[in-house]
Amino acid sequence: MKVLTVCGLGQGTSLILKMNVESVLQSMGISGADVENTDVSSASSMNADFIITSQELSETLAGHSSTIIVVNNYFDEEEIKKALEPHVS
């Protein structure tokens, strides 16, 4: 499973989201996921199973072949888990 965590610049916020997504996936018993943080421009040309980002940036990625998962609070692991569960369980 390939997952992209995306923010505007692909550095700080998406890295925090990446770490929290990895933690949530591990707590769900999912191992072997390749989670990568990046910026929205790069994400538009990358292949992944899932892209996790904010509502605002998800609109920029409309039409992308990946499943777009919206998370409002990148620090809230419970919200991240609720957003991921329908897609990965």
PDB file of C-alpha atoms in Angstrom:
ATOM      1  CA  MET A   1       0.000   0.000   0.000  1.00  0.00           C
ATOM      2  CA  LYS A   2       1.384   3.383  -1.036  1.00  0.00           C
ATOM      3  CA  VAL A   3       0.185   6.445   0.911  1.00  0.00           C
ATOM      4  CA  LEU A   4       1.051  10.079   0.275  1.00  0.00           C
ATOM      5  CA  THR A   5       0.592  12.676   3.006  1.00  0.00           C
ATOM      6  CA  VAL A   6       0.290  16.081   1.418  1.00  0.00           C
ATOM      7  CA  CYS A   7       0.566  19.706   2.511  1.00  0.00           C
ATOM      8  CA  GLY A   8       1.288  22.903   0.628  1.00  0.00           C
ATOM      9  CA  LEU A   9       5.069  22.754   0.788  1.00  0.00           C
ATOM     10  CA  GLY A  10       5.601  19.046   1.523  1.00  0.00           C
ATOM     11  CA  GLN A  11       7.868  19.601   4.487  1.00  0.00           C
ATOM     12  CA  GLY A  12       6.629  20.257   8.032  1.00  0.00           C
ATOM     13  CA  THR A  13       2.916  19.565   8.173  1.00  0.00           C
ATOM     14  CA  SER A  14       2.929  16.628   5.790  1.00  0.00           C
ATOM     15  CA  LEU A  15       5.820  15.096   7.755  1.00  0.00           C
ATOM     16  CA  ILE A  16       3.789  15.324  10.972  1.00  0.00           C
ATOM     17  CA  LEU A  17       0.826  13.770   9.146  1.00  0.00           C
ATOM     18  CA  LYS A  18       3.100  11.015   7.810  1.00  0.00           C
ATOM     19  CA  MET A  19       4.290  10.119  11.310  1.00  0.00           C
ATOM     20  CA  ASN A  20       0.721  10.088  12.637  1.00  0.00           C
ATOM     21  CA  VAL A  21      -0.559   8.000   9.702  1.00  0.00           C
ATOM     22  CA  GLU A  22       2.232   5.474  10.287  1.00  0.00           C
ATOM     23  CA  SER A  23       1.318   5.340  13.988  1.00  0.00           C
ATOM     24  CA  VAL A  24      -2.371   4.835  13.201  1.00  0.00           C
ATOM     25  CA  LEU A  25      -1.692   2.136  10.602  1.00  0.00           C
ATOM     26  CA  GLN A  26       0.525   0.326  13.100  1.00  0.00           C
ATOM     27  CA  SER A  27      -2.210   0.526  15.765  1.00  0.00           C
ATOM     28  CA  MET A  28      -4.627  -0.969  13.205  1.00  0.00           C
ATOM     29  CA  GLY A  29      -2.240  -3.883  12.653  1.00  0.00           C
ATOM     30  CA  ILE A  30      -1.338  -2.795   9.139  1.00  0.00           C
ATOM     31  CA  SER A  31       2.338  -3.207   8.360  1.00  0.00           C
ATOM     32  CA  GLY A  32       4.334  -2.724   5.214  1.00  0.00           C
ATOM     33  CA  ALA A  33       2.654   0.499   4.119  1.00  0.00           C
ATOM     34  CA  ASP A  34       4.894   2.897   2.240  1.00  0.00           C
ATOM     35  CA  VAL A  35       3.991   6.352   3.579  1.00  0.00           C
ATOM     36  CA  GLU A  36       5.667   9.359   1.987  1.00  0.00           C
ATOM     37  CA  ASN A  37       5.194  13.078   2.616  1.00  0.00           C
ATOM     38  CA  THR A  38       5.180  15.507  -0.266  1.00  0.00           C
ATOM     39  CA  ASP A  39       3.790  18.797  -1.569  1.00  0.00           C
ATOM     40  CA  VAL A  40       0.551  19.127  -3.468  1.00  0.00           C
ATOM     41  CA  SER A  41       2.222  19.910  -6.804  1.00  0.00           C
ATOM     42  CA  SER A  42       4.415  16.796  -6.688  1.00  0.00           C
ATOM     43  CA  ALA A  43       1.532  14.640  -5.473  1.00  0.00           C
ATOM     44  CA  SER A  44      -0.484  15.482  -8.555  1.00  0.00           C
ATOM     45  CA  SER A  45       1.965  13.512 -10.709  1.00  0.00           C
ATOM     46  CA  MET A  46       2.721  10.650  -8.281  1.00  0.00           C
ATOM     47  CA  ASN A  47       1.080   7.234  -8.059  1.00  0.00           C
ATOM     48  CA  ALA A  48      -0.346   6.071  -4.747  1.00  0.00           C
ATOM     49  CA  ASP A  49      -3.254   4.067  -3.391  1.00  0.00           C
ATOM     50  CA  PHE A  50      -4.251   6.871  -1.031  1.00  0.00           C
ATOM     51  CA  ILE A  51      -3.545  10.568  -0.690  1.00  0.00           C
ATOM     52  CA  ILE A  52      -4.251  12.055   2.731  1.00  0.00           C
ATOM     53  CA  THR A  53      -4.584  15.825   2.862  1.00  0.00           C
ATOM     54  CA  SER A  54      -6.751  18.766   3.917  1.00  0.00           C
ATOM     55  CA  GLN A  55     -10.109  19.663   2.362  1.00  0.00           C
ATOM     56  CA  GLU A  56      -8.569  22.695   0.646  1.00  0.00           C
ATOM     57  CA  LEU A  57      -5.737  20.742  -0.977  1.00  0.00           C
ATOM     58  CA  SER A  58      -8.006  17.829  -1.878  1.00  0.00           C
ATOM     59  CA  GLU A  59      -9.805  20.152  -4.280  1.00  0.00           C
ATOM     60  CA  THR A  60      -6.478  20.775  -6.043  1.00  0.00           C
ATOM     61  CA  LEU A  61      -6.080  17.005  -6.467  1.00  0.00           C
ATOM     62  CA  ALA A  62      -9.589  16.426  -7.862  1.00  0.00           C
ATOM     63  CA  GLY A  63      -9.450  13.915 -10.703  1.00  0.00           C
ATOM     64  CA  HIS A  64      -6.331  12.174  -9.360  1.00  0.00           C
ATOM     65  CA  SER A  65      -6.432   8.388  -9.757  1.00  0.00           C
ATOM     66  CA  SER A  66      -5.681   7.828  -6.049  1.00  0.00           C
ATOM     67  CA  THR A  67      -8.339   7.702  -3.373  1.00  0.00           C
ATOM     68  CA  ILE A  68      -8.267  11.083  -1.638  1.00  0.00           C
ATOM     69  CA  ILE A  69      -8.799  10.991   2.131  1.00  0.00           C
ATOM     70  CA  VAL A  70      -9.481  14.304   3.868  1.00  0.00           C
ATOM     71  CA  VAL A  71      -8.211  14.963   7.385  1.00  0.00           C
ATOM     72  CA  ASN A  72      -8.828  18.336   9.011  1.00  0.00           C
ATOM     73  CA  ASN A  73      -6.523  18.001  12.027  1.00  0.00           C
ATOM     74  CA  TYR A  74      -3.196  16.392  11.120  1.00  0.00           C
ATOM     75  CA  PHE A  75      -2.388  15.965  14.824  1.00  0.00           C
ATOM     76  CA  ASP A  76      -5.560  14.055  15.740  1.00  0.00           C
ATOM     77  CA  GLU A  77      -4.798  10.338  15.415  1.00  0.00           C
ATOM     78  CA  GLU A  78      -8.417   9.433  16.213  1.00  0.00           C
ATOM     79  CA  GLU A  79      -9.650  11.521  13.267  1.00  0.00           C
ATOM     80  CA  ILE A  80      -6.985   9.981  11.044  1.00  0.00           C
ATOM     81  CA  LYS A  81      -8.059   6.490  12.131  1.00  0.00           C
ATOM     82  CA  LYS A  82     -11.733   7.238  11.421  1.00  0.00           C
ATOM     83  CA  ALA A  83     -10.816   8.585   7.986  1.00  0.00           C
ATOM     84  CA  LEU A  84      -8.642   5.557   7.124  1.00  0.00           C
ATOM     85  CA  GLU A  85     -10.841   2.738   8.470  1.00  0.00           C
ATOM     86  CA  PRO A  86     -13.382   2.622   5.622  1.00  0.00           C
ATOM     87  CA  HIS A  87     -10.555   2.355   3.104  1.00  0.00           C
ATOM     88  CA  VAL A  88      -8.038  -0.007   4.679  1.00  0.00           C
ATOM     89  CA  SER A  89     -10.009  -2.444   6.834  1.00  0.00           C
TER      90      SER A  89
END
